[in-house]
Amino acid sequence: SFSPVIANGALNAFATFTRASSATYFDSAGVLQTVGNNVARTDYNPITLALRGLLLEETRTNLCLWNRDLTNAAWVVTNITAVKDQIGIDNAANSASKITASAANGTILQTITSASSVRITTAYVKRLTGSGTVEMTQDNGTTWTPITVTASWTRVQIPTATVTNPVVGFRVVTSGDAIAVDYFQLESATIPTSAIATT
C-alpha cells in the first residue's frame, strides 16, 4: 500500500509503503541497486541521470533463468562462446556475460516452458567488438529482430508476441563480434518492469 507524498527523493513521514520482495532501481549515478522488502525506490534514468521519481510496479516474474550468467547450461550455444567476465549494470565485477560469435550467425538460446501468453523480452547489452548485426528472438528464431547495440549499457526490447513455450536469445551475425549481456528478461506482459535477477 502507498500513501503520498514523495519530496526531495524521500517518502513523506506520513507515507507508508509495503512490498513482499526485494527490487531494483537505478541510483543517481546510473548504477543498478537492490533494496529489500518494504523499501521504497527513488529511481533515476541510467543514461541521463535525471530523477524519475518514486518507482511503483505491479508484481512480475522473470521467466528467463540464469539471466546474468549465459555460461549456464540453461543456455544452448551454437557457434557462440559465453564467458561470465563482465562488469554488470550494478557495477559488480564478473556479474554479467560476454558472448562472442565463433562463426557467422552464432546463437545462444533458452527454452522456457510456459503456457501461451503475451510476452515482452528485454536485455541490457553493450558492444565489445565488431560492428555487425545482433538480433533477438522469443520464438526460437522464427522471428529475429535486430537490436541497437552501442558501447554503453542500453536496455533493448523486441516487439511483444503471444508465444507458447518461448525460446529466447540472441543471434550474432558476424563471426568475431562480441557483446556484453546483463539481466535478460522475459515477462508475461506488454511493458517491462525493472531488472529482476534469476538463477
Tab-separated table of C-alpha atoms in Angstrom, residues 16-188:
chain	number	residue	atom	x	y	z
A	16	THR	CA	3.559	4.033	4.195
A	17	PHE	CA	4.976	1.535	1.720
A	18	THR	CA	4.976	-2.261	1.544
A	19	ARG	CA	6.447	-4.806	-0.892
A	20	ALA	CA	6.945	-8.501	-0.150
A	21	SER	CA	10.215	-8.903	-2.072
A	22	SER	CA	13.485	-7.270	-2.980
A	23	ALA	CA	13.527	-4.976	-6.031
A	24	THR	CA	15.918	-2.974	-8.189
A	25	TYR	CA	16.280	0.667	-9.214
A	26	PHE	CA	18.913	2.961	-10.717
A	27	ASP	CA	20.622	5.370	-8.339
A	28	SER	CA	21.712	8.952	-9.107
A	29	ALA	CA	24.976	7.652	-10.629
A	30	GLY	CA	23.114	5.340	-13.025
A	31	VAL	CA	24.142	2.160	-11.183
A	32	LEU	CA	21.599	-0.595	-10.555
A	33	GLN	CA	20.877	-1.075	-6.857
A	34	THR	CA	18.804	-3.671	-4.998
A	35	VAL	CA	16.676	-2.976	-1.918
A	36	GLY	CA	14.955	-5.380	0.434
A	37	ASN	CA	11.322	-5.909	1.357
A	38	ASN	CA	9.244	-2.824	2.161
A	39	VAL	CA	11.876	-0.333	0.960
A	40	ALA	CA	10.644	2.358	-1.437
A	41	ARG	CA	12.706	3.110	-4.553
A	42	THR	CA	13.582	6.557	-5.905
A	43	ASP	CA	14.609	5.811	-9.493
A	44	TYR	CA	16.885	7.691	-11.923
A	45	ASN	CA	17.320	7.439	-15.681
A	46	PRO	CA	20.557	5.427	-16.079
A	47	ILE	CA	21.548	7.367	-19.237
A	48	THR	CA	20.663	10.987	-18.419
A	49	LEU	CA	20.757	10.547	-14.621
A	50	ALA	CA	17.531	12.566	-14.395
A	51	LEU	CA	15.315	11.801	-11.412
A	52	ARG	CA	12.284	9.748	-12.467
A	53	GLY	CA	10.710	9.657	-9.020
A	54	LEU	CA	9.141	7.019	-6.836
A	55	LEU	CA	9.159	3.647	-8.622
A	56	LEU	CA	5.945	1.646	-8.183
A	57	GLU	CA	5.357	-1.542	-10.184
A	58	GLU	CA	2.996	-4.472	-10.268
A	59	THR	CA	4.229	-7.898	-9.215
A	60	ARG	CA	6.163	-9.609	-12.007
A	61	THR	CA	8.205	-12.748	-12.660
A	62	ASN	CA	11.213	-13.039	-14.951
A	63	LEU	CA	10.708	-16.381	-16.706
A	64	CYS	CA	14.278	-16.471	-18.039
A	65	LEU	CA	16.672	-18.470	-15.853
A	66	TRP	CA	20.318	-17.524	-15.212
A	67	ASN	CA	19.672	-14.164	-16.817
A	68	ARG	CA	23.097	-12.768	-15.914
A	69	ASP	CA	25.127	-15.956	-16.384
A	70	LEU	CA	24.886	-17.046	-20.016
A	71	THR	CA	27.505	-19.751	-19.374
A	72	ASN	CA	24.862	-21.828	-17.545
A	73	ALA	CA	23.566	-24.989	-19.243
A	74	ALA	CA	20.105	-23.392	-19.419
A	75	TRP	CA	21.535	-21.501	-22.414
A	76	VAL	CA	22.200	-23.580	-25.545
A	77	VAL	CA	25.059	-22.207	-27.635
A	78	THR	CA	25.758	-22.748	-31.336
A	79	ASN	CA	28.886	-21.052	-32.688
A	80	ILE	CA	28.956	-18.804	-29.619
A	81	THR	CA	31.411	-18.623	-26.747
A	82	ALA	CA	29.969	-17.362	-23.452
A	83	VAL	CA	32.078	-16.133	-20.529
A	84	LYS	CA	30.853	-14.527	-17.309
A	85	ASP	CA	33.586	-11.895	-17.006
A	86	GLN	CA	31.892	-8.508	-17.455
A	87	ILE	CA	31.208	-5.631	-15.063
A	88	GLY	CA	27.398	-5.555	-14.925
A	89	ILE	CA	24.918	-2.713	-14.731
A	90	ASP	CA	25.264	-2.963	-10.925
A	91	ASN	CA	28.988	-2.129	-11.313
A	92	ALA	CA	29.957	-5.562	-9.905
A	93	ALA	CA	32.890	-7.410	-11.441
A	94	ASN	CA	32.191	-10.709	-13.219
A	95	SER	CA	28.438	-10.317	-12.809
A	96	ALA	CA	27.442	-10.111	-16.490
A	97	SER	CA	28.290	-12.229	-19.536
A	98	LYS	CA	30.203	-11.774	-22.774
A	99	ILE	CA	29.042	-13.669	-25.851
A	100	THR	CA	31.294	-13.928	-28.910
A	101	ALA	CA	30.362	-15.412	-32.276
A	102	SER	CA	32.880	-18.092	-33.290
A	103	ALA	CA	31.242	-18.372	-36.726
A	104	ALA	CA	28.611	-16.469	-38.689
A	105	ASN	CA	25.094	-16.450	-37.192
A	106	GLY	CA	26.087	-17.775	-33.794
A	107	THR	CA	23.130	-18.262	-31.448
A	108	ILE	CA	22.560	-18.563	-27.725
A	109	LEU	CA	19.029	-19.654	-26.777
A	110	GLN	CA	16.981	-20.709	-23.769
A	111	THR	CA	13.769	-22.749	-23.914
A	112	ILE	CA	11.132	-21.801	-21.344
A	113	THR	CA	8.135	-23.993	-20.537
A	114	SER	CA	5.171	-21.672	-20.155
A	115	ALA	CA	1.553	-21.555	-21.337
A	116	SER	CA	0.527	-19.204	-24.110
A	117	SER	CA	0.724	-15.557	-23.107
A	118	VAL	CA	1.704	-12.198	-24.487
A	119	ARG	CA	5.436	-11.691	-23.804
A	120	ILE	CA	7.864	-8.813	-23.602
A	121	THR	CA	11.581	-9.603	-23.927
A	122	THR	CA	14.340	-7.212	-22.857
A	123	ALA	CA	18.046	-7.255	-22.046
A	124	TYR	CA	20.828	-4.867	-21.179
A	125	VAL	CA	23.515	-5.071	-23.878
A	126	LYS	CA	26.802	-3.384	-24.724
A	127	ARG	CA	29.031	-3.831	-27.786
A	128	LEU	CA	32.534	-5.090	-27.051
A	129	THR	CA	33.973	-5.828	-30.515
A	130	GLY	CA	32.828	-5.610	-34.125
A	131	SER	CA	30.014	-3.720	-35.778
A	132	GLY	CA	27.807	-6.422	-37.274
A	133	THR	CA	24.119	-7.095	-36.722
A	134	VAL	CA	22.887	-8.522	-33.412
A	135	GLU	CA	19.355	-9.897	-33.175
A	136	MET	CA	16.966	-11.196	-30.512
A	137	THR	CA	14.159	-13.725	-30.634
A	138	GLN	CA	11.404	-15.020	-28.386
A	139	ASP	CA	10.036	-17.621	-30.813
A	140	ASN	CA	13.099	-19.823	-31.486
A	141	GLY	CA	14.231	-17.747	-34.436
A	142	THR	CA	11.000	-17.807	-36.408
A	143	THR	CA	11.358	-14.055	-35.963
A	144	TRP	CA	14.739	-12.373	-35.487
A	145	THR	CA	14.618	-8.696	-34.532
A	146	PRO	CA	17.762	-6.556	-34.997
A	147	ILE	CA	18.688	-4.562	-31.895
A	148	THR	CA	20.798	-1.438	-31.480
A	149	VAL	CA	23.985	-2.198	-29.553
A	150	THR	CA	26.262	0.682	-28.508
A	151	ALA	CA	29.462	0.980	-26.492
A	152	SER	CA	27.380	1.732	-23.371
A	153	TRP	CA	24.879	-0.409	-21.491
A	154	THR	CA	21.469	0.022	-23.125
A	155	ARG	CA	18.220	-1.770	-22.409
A	156	VAL	CA	16.813	-3.175	-25.630
A	157	GLN	CA	13.473	-4.834	-26.242
A	158	ILE	CA	11.762	-6.590	-29.082
A	159	PRO	CA	8.078	-6.343	-30.032
A	160	THR	CA	5.620	-8.218	-27.866
A	161	ALA	CA	4.264	-11.509	-29.151
A	162	THR	CA	1.898	-14.188	-27.912
A	163	VAL	CA	4.032	-17.301	-27.522
A	164	THR	CA	3.701	-20.782	-26.007
A	165	ASN	CA	6.936	-22.270	-24.610
A	166	PRO	CA	9.080	-19.348	-25.760
A	167	VAL	CA	12.668	-19.867	-26.908
A	168	VAL	CA	14.565	-16.659	-26.257
A	169	GLY	CA	18.041	-15.397	-27.001
A	170	PHE	CA	20.472	-13.780	-29.390
A	171	ARG	CA	21.965	-14.255	-32.838
A	172	VAL	CA	25.320	-12.586	-33.530
A	173	VAL	CA	25.537	-12.410	-37.294
A	174	THR	CA	29.243	-11.645	-37.822
A	175	SER	CA	31.956	-14.053	-36.708
A	176	GLY	CA	34.217	-12.481	-34.071
A	177	ASP	CA	31.683	-9.900	-32.897
A	178	ALA	CA	31.113	-9.793	-29.154
A	179	ILE	CA	28.570	-8.167	-26.854
A	180	ALA	CA	28.066	-7.997	-23.097
A	181	VAL	CA	24.667	-9.099	-21.764
A	182	ASP	CA	23.059	-8.457	-18.385
A	183	TYR	CA	19.582	-9.029	-16.950
A	184	PHE	CA	17.963	-10.854	-19.878
A	185	GLN	CA	14.260	-10.665	-19.043
A	186	LEU	CA	11.096	-12.360	-20.298
A	187	GLU	CA	7.813	-11.227	-18.742
A	188	SER	CA	4.201	-12.151	-19.390
